GROMACS .gro file of C-alpha atoms in nm:
model
  461
    1MET     CA    1   6.906  11.252  12.912
    2ALA     CA    2   7.068  11.125  12.592
    3VAL     CA    3   7.263  11.449  12.558
    4GLU     CA    4   7.403  11.571  12.888
    5PRO     CA    5   7.394  11.938  12.993
    6GLN     CA    6   7.746  12.074  13.016
    7ILE     CA    7   7.838  12.232  13.348
    8GLU     CA    8   8.059  12.483  13.168
    9HIS     CA    9   7.762  12.595  12.955
   10ILE     CA   10   7.549  12.640  13.267
   11LYS     CA   11   7.827  12.845  13.424
   12GLN     CA   12   7.866  13.063  13.113
   13THR     CA   13   7.490  13.123  13.099
   14VAL     CA   14   7.474  13.241  13.460
   15GLN     CA   15   7.795  13.440  13.418
   16SER     CA   16   7.634  13.627  13.128
   17PHE     CA   17   7.403  13.816  13.363
   18ARG     CA   18   7.645  13.829  13.656
   19PRO     CA   19   7.977  13.895  13.476
   20SER     CA   20   8.161  14.017  13.786
   21SER     CA   21   8.052  13.729  14.013
   22THR     CA   22   8.224  13.403  14.098
   23ILE     CA   23   8.013  13.115  13.968
   24GLU     CA   24   8.028  12.751  14.079
   25VAL     CA   25   7.801  12.478  13.938
   26THR     CA   26   7.771  12.127  14.083
   27PHE     CA   27   7.536  11.839  14.004
   28LEU     CA   28   7.268  11.788  14.270
   29ALA     CA   29   7.010  11.528  14.162
   30GLN     CA   30   6.801  11.405  13.872
   31GLY     CA   31   6.445  11.295  13.805
   32ALA     CA   32   6.268  11.116  13.524
   33PHE     CA   33   6.296  11.410  13.287
   34ASN     CA   34   6.515  11.672  13.452
   35LYS     CA   35   6.848  11.732  13.622
   36LEU     CA   36   6.915  11.968  13.910
   37TYR     CA   37   7.234  12.160  13.978
   38ASP     CA   38   7.347  12.381  14.263
   39VAL     CA   39   7.452  12.720  14.129
   40LYS     CA   40   7.665  12.919  14.372
   41ILE     CA   41   7.690  13.287  14.284
   42ASP     CA   42   7.936  13.454  14.519
   43ASP     CA   43   7.792  13.365  14.860
   44GLU     CA   44   7.439  13.271  14.745
   45THR     CA   45   7.327  12.928  14.626
   46PHE     CA   46   7.048  12.874  14.375
   47ILE     CA   47   6.901  12.578  14.189
   48ILE     CA   48   6.883  12.535  13.814
   49ARG     CA   49   6.649  12.266  13.685
   50ILE     CA   50   6.725  12.154  13.330
   51SER     CA   51   6.441  11.971  13.156
   52LEU     CA   52   6.398  11.735  12.868
   53LEU     CA   53   6.161  11.852  12.595
   54VAL     CA   54   5.875  11.633  12.717
   55ASP     CA   55   5.617  11.908  12.661
   56PRO     CA   56   5.812  12.184  12.487
   57SER     CA   57   5.761  12.532  12.630
   58HIS     CA   58   5.439  12.445  12.812
   59LYS     CA   59   5.597  12.258  13.104
   60VAL     CA   60   5.841  12.533  13.194
   61THR     CA   61   5.608  12.830  13.143
   62SER     CA   62   5.334  12.658  13.341
   63GLU     CA   63   5.567  12.581  13.631
   64VAL     CA   64   5.683  12.943  13.641
   65ALA     CA   65   5.323  13.069  13.641
   66THR     CA   66   5.221  12.815  13.905
   67ILE     CA   67   5.499  12.916  14.143
   68ASP     CA   68   5.413  13.283  14.099
   69TRP     CA   69   5.044  13.211  14.160
   70ILE     CA   70   5.126  13.016  14.477
   71HIS     CA   71   5.325  13.314  14.609
   72LEU     CA   72   5.027  13.535  14.533
   73THR     CA   73   4.761  13.311  14.682
   74THR     CA   74   4.907  13.125  14.981
   75SER     CA   75   5.165  13.154  15.255
   76LEU     CA   76   5.337  12.832  15.148
   77PRO     CA   77   5.715  12.866  15.141
   78VAL     CA   78   5.804  12.786  14.780
   79PRO     CA   79   6.103  12.878  14.562
   80ARG     CA   80   6.112  13.204  14.369
   81VAL     CA   81   6.187  13.195  14.000
   82ILE     CA   82   6.490  13.405  13.908
   83THR     CA   83   6.482  13.360  13.533
   84TYR     CA   84   6.402  13.083  13.288
   85GLN     CA   85   6.428  12.966  12.929
   86SER     CA   86   6.133  12.786  12.772
   87SER     CA   87   6.314  12.701  12.449
   88PRO     CA   88   6.616  12.476  12.389
   89ASP     CA   89   6.763  12.742  12.160
   90ASN     CA   90   7.026  12.852  12.411
   91LEU     CA   91   7.381  12.767  12.511
   92ILE     CA   92   7.272  12.495  12.755
   93GLY     CA   93   7.062  12.332  12.484
   94PHE     CA   94   6.761  12.257  12.706
   95GLU     CA   95   6.473  12.437  12.873
   96TRP     CA   96   6.564  12.548  13.223
   97ILE     CA   97   6.454  12.738  13.531
   98LEU     CA   98   6.685  12.915  13.776
   99MET     CA   99   6.526  12.953  14.118
  100THR     CA  100   6.609  13.017  14.480
  101LYS     CA  101   6.731  12.721  14.683
  102MET     CA  102   6.504  12.653  14.976
  103PRO     CA  103   6.639  12.559  15.319
  104GLY     CA  104   6.569  12.233  15.494
  105LYS     CA  105   6.586  11.860  15.440
  106PRO     CA  106   6.325  11.622  15.296
  107LEU     CA  107   6.058  11.523  15.544
  108ALA     CA  108   6.142  11.157  15.475
  109ASP     CA  109   6.492  11.207  15.616
  110VAL     CA  110   6.400  11.412  15.923
  111TRP     CA  111   6.085  11.231  16.034
  112LYS     CA  112   6.256  10.892  16.046
  113SER     CA  113   6.440  11.027  16.348
  114PHE     CA  114   6.282  10.937  16.681
  115SER     CA  115   6.367  11.287  16.802
  116ILE     CA  116   6.066  11.443  16.623
  117PRO     CA  117   5.764  11.427  16.857
  118PHE     CA  118   5.424  11.334  16.719
  119ASP     CA  119   5.278  11.674  16.813
  120VAL     CA  120   5.537  11.843  16.588
  121LYS     CA  121   5.431  11.619  16.301
  122ALA     CA  122   5.066  11.698  16.375
  123ARG     CA  123   5.144  12.071  16.371
  124LEU     CA  124   5.299  12.042  16.026
  125VAL     CA  125   4.997  11.847  15.899
  126LYS     CA  126   4.770  12.123  16.029
  127GLU     CA  127   4.984  12.386  15.856
  128LEU     CA  128   4.958  12.203  15.524
  129ALA     CA  129   4.583  12.161  15.579
  130ALA     CA  130   4.552  12.538  15.622
  131ASN     CA  131   4.724  12.597  15.290
  132MET     CA  132   4.510  12.336  15.115
  133ALA     CA  133   4.202  12.509  15.256
  134CYS     CA  134   4.339  12.837  15.122
  135LEU     CA  135   4.376  12.686  14.775
  136PHE     CA  136   4.020  12.550  14.800
  137ARG     CA  137   3.892  12.901  14.872
  138ASN     CA  138   4.080  13.035  14.569
  139GLN     CA  139   3.906  12.818  14.313
  140LEU     CA  140   3.983  12.837  13.943
  141GLN     CA  141   3.770  12.766  13.638
  142GLY     CA  142   3.840  12.470  13.412
  143ILE     CA  143   4.072  12.171  13.436
  144GLY     CA  144   4.430  12.216  13.320
  145ASN     CA  145   4.742  12.402  13.427
  146ILE     CA  146   4.796  12.759  13.534
  147HIS     CA  147   4.953  12.975  13.263
  148ARG     CA  148   5.025  13.343  13.235
  149LYS     CA  149   4.796  13.520  12.994
  150SER     CA  150   4.974  13.564  12.661
  151SER     CA  151   5.052  13.930  12.708
  152ALA     CA  152   5.215  13.859  13.043
  153LEU     CA  153   5.411  13.570  12.901
  154GLU     CA  154   5.545  13.783  12.618
  155ARG     CA  155   5.653  14.047  12.868
  156LEU     CA  156   5.803  13.812  13.124
  157GLN     CA  157   5.958  13.526  12.931
  158SER     CA  158   6.332  13.556  12.960
  159THR     CA  159   6.568  13.475  12.676
  160GLU     CA  160   6.938  13.414  12.676
  161GLN     CA  161   6.990  13.712  12.450
  162THR     CA  162   6.811  13.943  12.692
  163SER     CA  163   7.007  13.809  12.987
  164SER     CA  164   7.338  13.864  12.814
  165THR     CA  165   7.272  14.219  12.697
  166GLU     CA  166   7.077  14.369  12.986
  167SER     CA  167   7.299  14.408  13.292
  168PRO     CA  168   7.124  14.474  13.624
  169ASP     CA  169   7.180  14.805  13.793
  170PRO     CA  170   7.395  14.729  14.101
  171ALA     CA  171   7.269  15.042  14.270
  172LYS     CA  172   6.918  14.899  14.274
  173THR     CA  173   6.990  14.539  14.371
  174ALA     CA  174   7.196  14.351  14.625
  175SER     CA  175   7.143  13.995  14.506
  176LEU     CA  176   7.072  13.792  14.197
  177ALA     CA  177   6.713  13.736  14.304
  178LYS     CA  178   6.663  14.113  14.291
  179SER     CA  179   6.865  14.181  13.979
  180VAL     CA  180   6.729  13.916  13.744
  181SER     CA  181   6.375  13.827  13.831
  182LEU     CA  182   6.024  13.763  13.717
  183ASP     CA  183   5.759  13.965  13.893
  184PRO     CA  184   5.557  13.692  14.068
  185VAL     CA  185   5.254  13.910  14.129
  186SER     CA  186   5.259  14.107  13.805
  187ASN     CA  187   5.130  14.414  13.993
  188ASP     CA  188   4.796  14.235  14.009
  189SER     CA  189   4.683  14.132  14.356
  190SER     CA  190   4.366  13.973  14.214
  191GLY     CA  191   4.552  13.709  14.015
  192SER     CA  192   4.381  13.808  13.690
  193SER     CA  193   4.707  13.770  13.495
  194TYR     CA  194   4.665  13.391  13.516
  195ASP     CA  195   4.444  13.149  13.326
  196VAL     CA  196   4.380  12.777  13.339
  197GLY     CA  197   4.502  12.650  13.004
  198ARG     CA  198   4.648  12.342  12.840
  199ILE     CA  199   4.718  12.062  13.086
  200VAL     CA  200   5.080  11.969  13.158
  201SER     CA  201   5.061  11.624  13.312
  202MET     CA  202   5.282  11.318  13.287
  203GLN     CA  203   5.004  11.104  13.140
  204PHE     CA  204   4.959  11.356  12.861
  205PHE     CA  205   5.323  11.362  12.751
  206TRP     CA  206   5.475  11.031  12.864
  207CYS     CA  207   5.622  10.811  12.588
  208SER     CA  208   5.422  10.866  12.267
  209HIS     CA  209   5.138  11.053  12.438
  210ILE     CA  210   5.278  11.396  12.350
  211HIS     CA  211   5.235  11.308  11.981
  212GLN     CA  212   4.884  11.164  12.006
  213ASN     CA  213   4.593  11.361  11.867
  214VAL     CA  214   4.413  11.401  12.200
  215PHE     CA  215   4.262  11.723  12.334
  216ARG     CA  216   4.479  11.868  12.612
  217GLY     CA  217   4.249  12.128  12.759
  218PRO     CA  218   4.161  12.337  12.928
  219PHE     CA  219   3.885  12.086  12.995
  220GLN     CA  220   3.537  12.217  13.055
  221SER     CA  221   3.432  11.931  13.280
  222SER     CA  222   3.543  11.619  13.464
  223GLN     CA  223   3.391  11.410  13.187
  224ASP     CA  224   3.610  11.573  12.923
  225TRP     CA  225   3.924  11.526  13.132
  226LEU     CA  226   3.855  11.160  13.210
  227LEU     CA  227   3.759  11.074  12.852
  228ALA     CA  228   4.081  11.230  12.723
  229ARG     CA  229   4.281  11.012  12.963
  230LEU     CA  230   4.091  10.701  12.858
  231ALA     CA  231   4.161  10.793  12.495
  232LEU     CA  232   4.535  10.793  12.565
  233ASN     CA  233   4.512  10.447  12.724
  234GLU     CA  234   4.298  10.323  12.437
  235ASN     CA  235   4.551  10.447  12.182
  236ASP     CA  236   4.829  10.266  12.367
  237CYS     CA  237   4.637   9.939  12.357
  238GLN     CA  238   4.556   9.976  11.988
  239SER     CA  239   4.921  10.050  11.916
  240THR     CA  240   5.028   9.734  12.100
  241LEU     CA  241   4.782   9.523  11.901
  242GLU     CA  242   4.892   9.676  11.572
  243GLN     CA  243   5.259   9.610  11.649
  244HIS     CA  244   5.197   9.243  11.720
  245SER     CA  245   4.952   9.193  11.433
  246ALA     CA  246   5.233   9.284  11.193
  247LYS     CA  247   5.434   8.986  11.317
  248ASP     CA  248   5.410   8.631  11.193
  249PRO     CA  249   5.198   8.441  11.451
  250GLU     CA  250   5.471   8.180  11.474
  251ASP     CA  251   5.716   8.449  11.584
  252LEU     CA  252   5.508   8.550  11.887
  253ASP     CA  253   5.659   8.432  12.213
  254SER     CA  254   5.480   8.402  12.547
  255ASP     CA  255   5.560   8.763  12.639
  256ASP     CA  256   5.409   8.885  12.310
  257GLU     CA  257   5.097   8.678  12.368
  258ASN     CA  258   5.062   8.818  12.720
  259GLU     CA  259   5.095   9.175  12.589
  260VAL     CA  260   4.822   9.109  12.332
  261GLU     CA  261   4.593   8.958  12.594
  262ASP     CA  262   4.657   9.246  12.836
  263ALA     CA  263   4.583   9.504  12.564
  264ARG     CA  264   4.256   9.334  12.468
  265SER     CA  265   4.150   9.311  12.832
  266ALA     CA  266   4.235   9.678  12.889
  267LEU     CA  267   4.031   9.783  12.584
  268LYS     CA  268   3.727   9.598  12.721
  269ARG     CA  269   3.783   9.761  13.059
  270ILE     CA  270   3.807  10.106  12.899
  271GLU     CA  271   3.477  10.053  12.717
  272ARG     CA  272   3.312   9.947  13.042
  273LEU     CA  273   3.443  10.258  13.215
  274LYS     CA  274   3.309  10.478  12.935
  275SER     CA  275   2.968  10.314  12.965
  276ILE     CA  276   2.934  10.378  13.340
  277LEU     CA  277   3.087  10.727  13.341
  278PRO     CA  278   2.739  10.893  13.339
  279LEU     CA  279   2.654  10.707  13.662
  280PHE     CA  280   2.925  10.901  13.846
  281PHE     CA  281   2.927  11.220  13.638
  282PRO     CA  282   2.608  11.361  13.485
  283ALA     CA  283   2.592  11.392  13.109
  284ILE     CA  284   2.733  11.725  12.998
  285SER     CA  285   2.402  11.831  12.842
  286ASP     CA  286   2.229  11.777  13.177
  287SER     CA  287   2.488  11.950  13.392
  288GLU     CA  288   2.544  12.309  13.492
  289PHE     CA  289   2.851  12.314  13.268
  290SER     CA  290   2.655  12.257  12.945
  291GLU     CA  291   2.715  12.613  12.824
  292PRO     CA  292   3.047  12.642  12.639
  293SER     CA  293   3.148  12.947  12.842
  294VAL     CA  294   3.092  12.778  13.180
  295MET     CA  295   3.390  12.584  13.313
  296GLU     CA  296   3.384  12.341  13.605
  297PRO     CA  297   3.543  12.481  13.923
  298SER     CA  298   3.889  12.347  14.001
  299VAL     CA  299   4.160  12.371  14.265
  300LEU     CA  300   4.536  12.376  14.218
  301SER     CA  301   4.645  12.035  14.349
  302HIS     CA  302   5.002  11.924  14.420
  303ASP     CA  303   4.944  11.553  14.354
  304ASP     CA  304   5.305  11.464  14.439
  305LEU     CA  305   5.310  11.616  14.786
  306SER     CA  306   5.535  11.336  14.906
  307ARG     CA  307   5.776  11.321  15.199
  308HIS     CA  308   6.054  11.405  14.953
  309ASN     CA  309   5.891  11.726  14.828
  310ILE     CA  310   5.822  11.870  15.174
  311LEU     CA  311   6.128  12.025  15.337
  312VAL     CA  312   6.163  12.078  15.711
  313ASP     CA  313   6.434  12.195  15.950
  314GLU     CA  314   6.603  11.972  16.208
  315SER     CA  315   6.318  12.040  16.452
  316GLY     CA  316   6.056  11.926  16.200
  317ASN     CA  317   5.920  12.272  16.112
  318LEU     CA  318   5.808  12.334  15.755
  319THR     CA  319   6.062  12.525  15.545
  320ALA     CA  320   5.946  12.460  15.187
  321VAL     CA  321   5.722  12.274  14.945
  322ILE     CA  322   5.905  12.201  14.621
  323ASP     CA  323   5.862  12.038  14.278
  324TRP     CA  324   5.576  12.236  14.125
  325GLU     CA  325   5.620  12.105  13.772
  326CYS     CA  326   5.314  11.931  13.626
  327VAL     CA  327   5.089  12.057  13.908
  328SER     CA  328   4.739  12.097  13.765
  329ALA     CA  329   4.408  12.260  13.852
  330LEU     CA  330   4.182  11.960  13.910
  331PRO     CA  331   3.810  11.912  13.987
  332LEU     CA  332   3.697  11.971  14.343
  333TRP     CA  333   3.618  11.602  14.398
  334LYS     CA  334   3.976  11.510  14.303
  335SER     CA  335   4.140  11.794  14.494
  336CYS     CA  336   3.958  11.733  14.822
  337ASP     CA  337   4.164  11.438  14.937
  338TYR     CA  338   4.451  11.355  15.168
  339PRO     CA  339   4.791  11.489  15.062
  340GLN     CA  340   5.001  11.219  14.898
  341PHE     CA  341   5.243  11.173  15.188
  342LEU     CA  342   4.958  11.073  15.422
  343LYS     CA  343   4.809  10.811  15.191
  344GLY     CA  344   4.883  10.444  15.243
  345ARG     CA  345   4.781  10.125  15.413
  346PRO     CA  346   4.582  10.188  15.734
  347ARG     CA  347   4.733  10.066  16.061
  348ARG     CA  348   4.554  10.139  16.389
  349SER     CA  349   4.783   9.937  16.616
  350GLU     CA  350   5.128  10.067  16.703
  351PRO     CA  351   5.393   9.814  16.598
  352ASP     CA  352   5.590   9.652  16.878
  353ARG     CA  353   5.959   9.687  16.806
  354SER     CA  354   6.040   9.375  17.006
  355HIS     CA  355   5.861   9.171  16.740
  356TYR     CA  356   6.111   9.276  16.474
  357TYR     CA  357   6.454   9.125  16.420
  358SER     CA  358   6.715   9.317  16.615
  359GLY     CA  359   7.028   9.243  16.813
  360GLY     CA  360   7.284   8.969  16.801
  361PRO     CA  361   7.615   8.946  16.617
  362ASP     CA  362   7.441   8.890  16.282
  363ASP     CA  363   7.199   9.181  16.315
  364PRO     CA  364   7.198   9.356  15.973
  365THR     CA  365   7.060   9.677  16.124
  366ASN     CA  366   7.379   9.748  16.324
  367GLY     CA  367   7.166   9.857  16.616
  368ASP     CA  368   6.945  10.089  16.407
  369PRO     CA  369   6.567  10.030  16.407
  370PRO     CA  370   6.482   9.757  16.154
  371ARG     CA  371   6.361   9.894  15.820
  372LEU     CA  372   6.035   9.697  15.831
  373TYR     CA  373   5.964   9.833  16.178
  374LEU     CA  374   6.017  10.190  16.056
  375GLU     CA  375   5.784  10.131  15.760
  376ASP     CA  376   5.514   9.988  15.985
  377LEU     CA  377   5.562  10.268  16.237
  378TRP     CA  378   5.515  10.523  15.959
  379GLU     CA  379   5.194  10.349  15.846
  380TYR     CA  380   5.065  10.375  16.202
  381GLN     CA  381   5.160  10.741  16.240
  382ALA     CA  382   5.025  10.830  15.894
  383THR     CA  383   4.693  10.671  15.990
  384LEU     CA  384   4.675  10.891  16.301
  385LEU     CA  385   4.786  11.197  16.105
  386ARG     CA  386   4.505  11.144  15.854
  387ASP     CA  387   4.267  11.182  16.148
  388VAL     CA  388   4.449  11.501  16.248
  389PHE     CA  389   4.421  11.631  15.892
  390ILE     CA  390   4.045  11.569  15.863
  391GLU     CA  391   3.969  11.714  16.206
  392GLU     CA  392   4.165  12.027  16.116
  393MET     CA  393   3.981  12.055  15.785
  394LYS     CA  394   3.649  12.039  15.970
  395ILE     CA  395   3.758  12.351  16.156
  396LEU     CA  396   3.905  12.529  15.853
  397ASP     CA  397   3.649  12.459  15.580
  398ALA     CA  398   3.337  12.248  15.627
  399GLU     CA  399   3.263  12.262  15.253
  400TRP     CA  400   3.598  12.093  15.178
  401VAL     CA  401   3.502  11.808  15.413
  402THR     CA  402   3.158  11.779  15.252
  403VAL     CA  403   3.312  11.745  14.906
  404PHE     CA  404   3.561  11.491  15.044
  405ASN     CA  405   3.287  11.278  15.201
  406GLU     CA  406   3.055  11.294  14.900
  407SER     CA  407   3.318  11.215  14.635
  408VAL     CA  408   3.421  10.860  14.723
  409GLY     CA  409   3.257  10.716  14.411
  410LYS     CA  410   3.412  10.976  14.183
  411ARG     CA  411   3.757  10.917  14.329
  412ASP     CA  412   3.706  10.543  14.279
  413PHE     CA  413   3.615  10.598  13.915
  414GLU     CA  414   3.925  10.812  13.860
  415PHE     CA  415   4.135  10.547  14.032
  416ALA     CA  416   3.998  10.291  13.786
  417VAL     CA  417   4.081  10.520  13.493
  418HIS     CA  418   4.434  10.577  13.621
  419ASN     CA  419   4.496  10.205  13.676
  420CYS     CA  420   4.289  10.054  13.395
  421ASP     CA  421   4.598   9.882  13.250
  422ASP     CA  422   4.781   9.815  13.578
  423GLU     CA  423   4.805   9.439  13.629
  424TRP     CA  424   4.822   9.482  14.008
  425GLU     CA  425   4.487   9.664  14.029
  426THR     CA  426   4.281   9.526  13.739
  427GLY     CA  427   4.141   9.235  13.940
  428TYR     CA  428   3.986   9.476  14.191
  429ILE     CA  429   3.867   9.705  13.911
  430ASP     CA  430   3.701   9.421  13.717
  431SER     CA  431   3.525   9.297  14.030
  432TRP     CA  432   3.404   9.651  14.103
  433LEU     CA  433   3.281   9.690  13.744
  434ASP     CA  434   3.098   9.357  13.765
  435ASP     CA  435   2.916   9.470  14.079
  436ILE     CA  436   2.809   9.794  13.909
  437THR     CA  437   2.688   9.604  13.602
  438HIS     CA  438   2.476   9.368  13.812
  439GLY     CA  439   2.357   9.601  14.087
  440GLY     CA  440   2.425   9.964  14.001
  441LEU     CA  441   2.557  10.209  14.259
  442GLU     CA  442   2.308  10.134  14.536
  443GLY     CA  443   2.497   9.970  14.819
  444LEU     CA  444   2.811   9.949  14.606
  445ARG     CA  445   3.126   9.866  14.800
  446GLY     CA  446   3.394  10.121  14.717
  447LEU     CA  447   3.683  10.022  14.492
  448GLN     CA  448   3.959  10.167  14.706
  449ASP     CA  449   3.783  10.041  15.018
  450ARG     CA  450   3.810   9.687  14.877
  451ILE     CA  451   4.183   9.732  14.829
  452GLU     CA  452   4.222   9.881  15.177
  453GLN     CA  453   4.031   9.593  15.337
  454GLU     CA  454   4.245   9.340  15.152
  455GLN     CA  455   4.555   9.517  15.278
  456LEU     CA  456   4.418   9.496  15.633
  457ARG     CA  457   4.346   9.127  15.586
  458LEU     CA  458   4.705   9.066  15.478
  459LEU     CA  459   4.827   9.276  15.770
  460ASN     CA  460   4.622   9.076  16.021
  461PRO     CA  461   4.571   8.726  15.874
   0.00000   0.00000   0.00000
């Protein structure tokens, strides 16, 4: 953040709706476009997330609506929103959300301990599978982000002025969460106070993308969503070429020339992806979503369900799932996939610790398990846990498994869209595109399968 939030301003803001309380604010952590602070109010600790204006108003209001909807729809332990500000016109000078602080430590920290048995890890995977199955059963319409309907937003959106003038009745409440709150269920057990609206996704606001004239949803179909993403990539490439074309050719260095070549290659790749899109997704006019009022089914999908966003206690039991910003309702074929923390290079053989450097006076691990061993051990356990996840899904929801099995090609296409300008993946993508051009989809070897097999080859030369 170019301009830093002031701790004193955060304290004054919280003090405005708890004037008789003792307030302490301390920095906790920061991400790409937000900072987190612990806010201690008397004996209770909360979290305030202060955000850059990457997608003004929409990012904050969507996150609030998403968290409320999760409380309504699932049994997942997630934070509760206390109050929020979706405009920078306040003392802090940024958009912010004040929410309950969830107990537990990141899964990444707890699971690296050898004290957590595999069956405990498997139980947690099954619990997350149950909640993903629950989300699958509560399908939405259209591709985008969950938002409160406008009337609900107008009623619920907090402002600094309201917080400072409306004091909670102490006779009715015993804590901040009860005295200053948003009603997460809006007295509507059906969830009809929520709509899928404009998408709030990093690709749609990163760098110059927020200013590009690209439709942001809600998208009627997978085709619309994917074409909008390709348009953003195409605009980036055109911008790169325009920047370099304005220079004198003699002033171009090798880095400039490489950027120009990469942009031209990406543009060709984007055109090829556009041309084969109908092979994976039927033309809109031929699909069941051809009527303007019919939206493709979608599922709320936490695509950053990493080991850092899952909190557990010291025994490995789930205590919270956090970081619900930029979580979108995505097509079924995209949603029916392994959670992010289980994805990775497959490893079917348990690593032998004796094969890793350890011991001796020069041992850099100081007796701890070598880092490479821990990484390989996690790959092995994650491979086994993927099996646990799929077997549990077969019990919970056979339709989810059917969509998962039948959507390999669609997930490959989306992977190519996401990585169409990634130098590490473009070789695989170009080879995959060549095979489609010459032979179609019949007998096509999957894109991500190619990458996985190459990883296995490197693992076992």
